[in-house]
């Protein structure tokens, strides 16, 4: 359990160093290791190994927790645990990808929901008016606003 908790802590320590559009060093810092040792998640020997490890430290800790579970449980329990850890790692990688975006993911979702609600309200409003121009106006405004949203998302990350 302590390896699993250490993996989550190390991932979020690394995530706190992420700046949009920049690559961040995946190695662990001494301050982060000291914090984990202070809370009893790591021994000094494990911390020294993590300090010299070149890859992502949270993945190494997840591997250590898998090897511990493999030694102390049945094959079926290990396979289930391994599947859950791989699913967790996929979620963590997705979170890491979203946090590194230059166009913030929350902003993108907010603009998408606002555009959708605006179009929905226009559709209702124009359906209430009996006019021959309602449909062409609605279609042109829908194309305009969805195009503006897509262009702003594309311009946020030109590379």
PDB file of C-alpha atoms in Angstrom:
ATOM      1  CA  UNK A   1       0.000   0.000   0.000  1.00  0.00           C
ATOM      2  CA  UNK A   2       2.859   2.395   0.757  1.00  0.00           C
ATOM      3  CA  UNK A   3       4.344   1.882  -2.722  1.00  0.00           C
ATOM      4  CA  UNK A   4       0.954   2.609  -4.268  1.00  0.00           C
ATOM      5  CA  UNK A   5       0.501   5.776  -2.182  1.00  0.00           C
ATOM      6  CA  UNK A   6       4.063   6.819  -3.006  1.00  0.00           C
ATOM      7  CA  UNK A   7       3.351   6.423  -6.714  1.00  0.00           C
ATOM      8  CA  UNK A   8       0.305   8.689  -6.497  1.00  0.00           C
ATOM      9  CA  UNK A   9       2.220  11.284  -4.445  1.00  0.00           C
ATOM     10  CA  UNK A  10       5.175  11.240  -6.847  1.00  0.00           C
ATOM     11  CA  UNK A  11       2.874  11.699  -9.814  1.00  0.00           C
ATOM     12  CA  UNK A  12       1.176  14.720  -8.271  1.00  0.00           C
ATOM     13  CA  UNK A  13       4.522  16.150  -7.140  1.00  0.00           C
ATOM     14  CA  UNK A  14       5.623  15.992 -10.775  1.00  0.00           C
ATOM     15  CA  UNK A  15       2.304  17.398 -11.958  1.00  0.00           C
ATOM     16  CA  UNK A  16       2.762  20.432  -9.727  1.00  0.00           C
ATOM     17  CA  UNK A  17       5.934  21.250 -11.696  1.00  0.00           C
ATOM     18  CA  UNK A  18       4.189  21.124 -15.096  1.00  0.00           C
ATOM     19  CA  UNK A  19       3.933  24.363 -17.052  1.00  0.00           C
ATOM     20  CA  UNK A  20       1.746  24.490 -20.156  1.00  0.00           C
ATOM     21  CA  UNK A  21       3.668  23.942 -23.368  1.00  0.00           C
ATOM     22  CA  UNK A  22       6.912  22.892 -21.657  1.00  0.00           C
ATOM     23  CA  UNK A  23       8.435  19.520 -20.944  1.00  0.00           C
ATOM     24  CA  UNK A  24       9.104  18.865 -17.292  1.00  0.00           C
ATOM     25  CA  UNK A  25      11.860  16.704 -15.872  1.00  0.00           C
ATOM     26  CA  UNK A  26      10.285  13.451 -14.733  1.00  0.00           C
ATOM     27  CA  UNK A  27      12.954  12.739 -12.132  1.00  0.00           C
ATOM     28  CA  UNK A  28      12.127  13.144  -8.486  1.00  0.00           C
ATOM     29  CA  UNK A  29      13.647  15.918  -6.361  1.00  0.00           C
ATOM     30  CA  UNK A  30      15.287  15.522  -2.976  1.00  0.00           C
ATOM     31  CA  UNK A  31      12.575  17.627  -1.313  1.00  0.00           C
ATOM     32  CA  UNK A  32       9.871  15.311  -2.652  1.00  0.00           C
ATOM     33  CA  UNK A  33      11.744  12.250  -1.423  1.00  0.00           C
ATOM     34  CA  UNK A  34      12.267  13.837   1.981  1.00  0.00           C
ATOM     35  CA  UNK A  35       8.510  14.460   2.217  1.00  0.00           C
ATOM     36  CA  UNK A  36       7.778  10.808   1.427  1.00  0.00           C
ATOM     37  CA  UNK A  37      10.382   9.555   3.906  1.00  0.00           C
ATOM     38  CA  UNK A  38       9.060  11.903   6.592  1.00  0.00           C
ATOM     39  CA  UNK A  39       5.570  10.439   6.174  1.00  0.00           C
ATOM     40  CA  UNK A  40       6.823   6.837   6.234  1.00  0.00           C
ATOM     41  CA  UNK A  41       6.115   5.969   2.597  1.00  0.00           C
ATOM     42  CA  UNK A  42       9.745   5.302   1.658  1.00  0.00           C
ATOM     43  CA  UNK A  43      12.874   4.015   3.329  1.00  0.00           C
ATOM     44  CA  UNK A  44      16.193   5.794   2.817  1.00  0.00           C
ATOM     45  CA  UNK A  45      17.442   3.009   0.542  1.00  0.00           C
ATOM     46  CA  UNK A  46      14.346   3.218  -1.676  1.00  0.00           C
ATOM     47  CA  UNK A  47      14.631   7.001  -1.812  1.00  0.00           C
ATOM     48  CA  UNK A  48      18.270   6.813  -2.928  1.00  0.00           C
ATOM     49  CA  UNK A  49      17.345   4.350  -5.663  1.00  0.00           C
ATOM     50  CA  UNK A  50      14.534   6.629  -6.860  1.00  0.00           C
ATOM     51  CA  UNK A  51      16.922   9.586  -6.901  1.00  0.00           C
ATOM     52  CA  UNK A  52      19.232   7.745  -9.310  1.00  0.00           C
ATOM     53  CA  UNK A  53      16.362   6.347 -11.414  1.00  0.00           C
ATOM     54  CA  UNK A  54      16.086   8.089 -14.791  1.00  0.00           C
ATOM     55  CA  UNK A  55      12.495   7.289 -15.729  1.00  0.00           C
ATOM     56  CA  UNK A  56       9.157   8.341 -14.288  1.00  0.00           C
ATOM     57  CA  UNK A  57       9.305   7.466 -10.587  1.00  0.00           C
ATOM     58  CA  UNK A  58       5.573   6.890 -10.189  1.00  0.00           C
ATOM     59  CA  UNK A  59       5.695   4.064 -12.734  1.00  0.00           C
ATOM     60  CA  UNK A  60       8.572   2.414 -10.865  1.00  0.00           C
ATOM     61  CA  UNK A  61       6.573   2.591  -7.622  1.00  0.00           C
ATOM     62  CA  UNK A  62       3.547   1.058  -9.354  1.00  0.00           C
ATOM     63  CA  UNK A  63       5.812  -1.760 -10.578  1.00  0.00           C
ATOM     64  CA  UNK A  64       7.101  -2.309  -7.047  1.00  0.00           C
ATOM     65  CA  UNK A  65       3.557  -2.529  -5.735  1.00  0.00           C
ATOM     66  CA  UNK A  66       2.676  -5.026  -8.497  1.00  0.00           C
ATOM     67  CA  UNK A  67       5.655  -7.221  -7.616  1.00  0.00           C
ATOM     68  CA  UNK A  68       4.644  -7.144  -3.940  1.00  0.00           C
ATOM     69  CA  UNK A  69       1.069  -8.171  -4.766  1.00  0.00           C
ATOM     70  CA  UNK A  70       2.337 -10.886  -7.116  1.00  0.00           C
ATOM     71  CA  UNK A  71       4.408 -12.462  -4.315  1.00  0.00           C
ATOM     72  CA  UNK A  72       1.690 -12.317  -1.665  1.00  0.00           C
ATOM     73  CA  UNK A  73      -1.588 -13.118  -3.481  1.00  0.00           C
ATOM     74  CA  UNK A  74      -3.128 -15.572  -5.905  1.00  0.00           C
ATOM     75  CA  UNK A  75      -2.769 -15.340  -9.676  1.00  0.00           C
ATOM     76  CA  UNK A  76      -6.372 -14.188 -10.094  1.00  0.00           C
ATOM     77  CA  UNK A  77      -6.021 -11.406  -7.514  1.00  0.00           C
ATOM     78  CA  UNK A  78      -2.743 -10.324  -9.103  1.00  0.00           C
ATOM     79  CA  UNK A  79      -4.290 -10.147 -12.589  1.00  0.00           C
ATOM     80  CA  UNK A  80      -7.154  -8.022 -11.265  1.00  0.00           C
ATOM     81  CA  UNK A  81      -4.752  -5.737  -9.409  1.00  0.00           C
ATOM     82  CA  UNK A  82      -2.523  -5.448 -12.470  1.00  0.00           C
ATOM     83  CA  UNK A  83      -5.496  -4.498 -14.634  1.00  0.00           C
ATOM     84  CA  UNK A  84      -6.562  -1.815 -12.160  1.00  0.00           C
ATOM     85  CA  UNK A  85      -3.036  -0.391 -11.951  1.00  0.00           C
ATOM     86  CA  UNK A  86      -2.748  -0.225 -15.721  1.00  0.00           C
ATOM     87  CA  UNK A  87      -6.113   1.509 -15.881  1.00  0.00           C
ATOM     88  CA  UNK A  88      -4.954   3.955 -13.203  1.00  0.00           C
ATOM     89  CA  UNK A  89      -1.762   4.639 -15.150  1.00  0.00           C
ATOM     90  CA  UNK A  90      -3.800   5.393 -18.278  1.00  0.00           C
ATOM     91  CA  UNK A  91      -5.860   7.902 -16.295  1.00  0.00           C
ATOM     92  CA  UNK A  92      -2.710   9.479 -14.864  1.00  0.00           C
ATOM     93  CA  UNK A  93      -1.167   9.810 -18.322  1.00  0.00           C
ATOM     94  CA  UNK A  94      -4.368  11.436 -19.580  1.00  0.00           C
ATOM     95  CA  UNK A  95      -4.286  13.881 -16.702  1.00  0.00           C
ATOM     96  CA  UNK A  96      -0.633  14.620 -17.397  1.00  0.00           C
ATOM     97  CA  UNK A  97      -1.419  15.262 -21.058  1.00  0.00           C
ATOM     98  CA  UNK A  98      -4.312  17.580 -20.232  1.00  0.00           C
ATOM     99  CA  UNK A  99      -2.294  19.558 -17.686  1.00  0.00           C
ATOM    100  CA  UNK A 100       0.490  20.161 -20.195  1.00  0.00           C
ATOM    101  CA  UNK A 101      -1.808  21.638 -22.810  1.00  0.00           C
ATOM    102  CA  UNK A 102      -1.341  25.290 -23.695  1.00  0.00           C
ATOM    103  CA  UNK A 103      -5.115  25.620 -24.095  1.00  0.00           C
ATOM    104  CA  UNK A 104      -6.478  24.653 -20.665  1.00  0.00           C
ATOM    105  CA  UNK A 105      -8.778  21.656 -20.775  1.00  0.00           C
ATOM    106  CA  UNK A 106     -11.299  23.215 -18.389  1.00  0.00           C
ATOM    107  CA  UNK A 107     -11.497  26.327 -20.572  1.00  0.00           C
ATOM    108  CA  UNK A 108     -12.081  24.192 -23.641  1.00  0.00           C
ATOM    109  CA  UNK A 109     -14.918  22.324 -21.905  1.00  0.00           C
ATOM    110  CA  UNK A 110     -16.417  25.589 -20.667  1.00  0.00           C
ATOM    111  CA  UNK A 111     -16.432  27.164 -24.124  1.00  0.00           C
ATOM    112  CA  UNK A 112     -17.866  23.986 -25.623  1.00  0.00           C
ATOM    113  CA  UNK A 113     -20.739  23.877 -23.124  1.00  0.00           C
ATOM    114  CA  UNK A 114     -21.429  27.609 -23.532  1.00  0.00           C
ATOM    115  CA  UNK A 115     -21.507  27.279 -27.318  1.00  0.00           C
ATOM    116  CA  UNK A 116     -23.823  24.277 -27.085  1.00  0.00           C
ATOM    117  CA  UNK A 117     -26.209  26.032 -24.690  1.00  0.00           C
ATOM    118  CA  UNK A 118     -26.208  29.176 -26.862  1.00  0.00           C
ATOM    119  CA  UNK A 119     -27.097  27.156 -29.960  1.00  0.00           C
ATOM    120  CA  UNK A 120     -29.766  25.251 -28.037  1.00  0.00           C
ATOM    121  CA  UNK A 121     -31.394  28.462 -26.819  1.00  0.00           C
ATOM    122  CA  UNK A 122     -31.271  29.961 -30.318  1.00  0.00           C
ATOM    123  CA  UNK A 123     -32.924  26.847 -31.712  1.00  0.00           C
ATOM    124  CA  UNK A 124     -35.743  27.146 -29.181  1.00  0.00           C
ATOM    125  CA  UNK A 125     -36.109  30.891 -29.710  1.00  0.00           C
ATOM    126  CA  UNK A 126     -36.170  30.664 -33.467  1.00  0.00           C
ATOM    127  CA  UNK A 127     -38.605  27.744 -33.401  1.00  0.00           C
ATOM    128  CA  UNK A 128     -41.056  29.962 -31.523  1.00  0.00           C
ATOM    129  CA  UNK A 129     -40.968  32.593 -34.290  1.00  0.00           C
ATOM    130  CA  UNK A 130     -42.798  31.770 -37.479  1.00  0.00           C
ATOM    131  CA  UNK A 131     -40.392  33.258 -39.946  1.00  0.00           C
ATOM    132  CA  UNK A 132     -38.881  31.971 -43.173  1.00  0.00           C
ATOM    133  CA  UNK A 133     -35.533  33.526 -42.201  1.00  0.00           C
ATOM    134  CA  UNK A 134     -35.222  31.666 -38.873  1.00  0.00           C
ATOM    135  CA  UNK A 135     -33.656  28.541 -40.367  1.00  0.00           C
ATOM    136  CA  UNK A 136     -30.965  30.253 -42.501  1.00  0.00           C
ATOM    137  CA  UNK A 137     -30.093  32.622 -39.648  1.00  0.00           C
ATOM    138  CA  UNK A 138     -29.851  29.732 -37.188  1.00  0.00           C
ATOM    139  CA  UNK A 139     -27.643  27.664 -39.504  1.00  0.00           C
ATOM    140  CA  UNK A 140     -25.317  30.560 -40.290  1.00  0.00           C
ATOM    141  CA  UNK A 141     -24.929  31.556 -36.626  1.00  0.00           C
ATOM    142  CA  UNK A 142     -24.332  27.930 -35.621  1.00  0.00           C
ATOM    143  CA  UNK A 143     -21.587  27.569 -38.223  1.00  0.00           C
ATOM    144  CA  UNK A 144     -20.099  30.905 -37.177  1.00  0.00           C
ATOM    145  CA  UNK A 145     -19.866  30.138 -33.454  1.00  0.00           C
ATOM    146  CA  UNK A 146     -18.687  26.541 -33.768  1.00  0.00           C
ATOM    147  CA  UNK A 147     -16.082  27.705 -36.284  1.00  0.00           C
ATOM    148  CA  UNK A 148     -14.882  30.430 -33.927  1.00  0.00           C
ATOM    149  CA  UNK A 149     -14.544  27.888 -31.116  1.00  0.00           C
ATOM    150  CA  UNK A 150     -12.547  25.511 -33.328  1.00  0.00           C
ATOM    151  CA  UNK A 151     -10.291  28.304 -34.583  1.00  0.00           C
ATOM    152  CA  UNK A 152      -9.577  29.507 -31.049  1.00  0.00           C
ATOM    153  CA  UNK A 153      -8.666  25.958 -29.997  1.00  0.00           C
ATOM    154  CA  UNK A 154      -6.368  25.600 -33.024  1.00  0.00           C
ATOM    155  CA  UNK A 155      -4.709  28.972 -32.410  1.00  0.00           C
ATOM    156  CA  UNK A 156      -4.056  28.140 -28.767  1.00  0.00           C
ATOM    157  CA  UNK A 157      -1.553  25.492 -29.820  1.00  0.00           C
ATOM    158  CA  UNK A 158      -0.233  26.313 -33.305  1.00  0.00           C
ATOM    159  CA  UNK A 159       2.443  23.623 -33.233  1.00  0.00           C
TER     160      UNK A 159
END
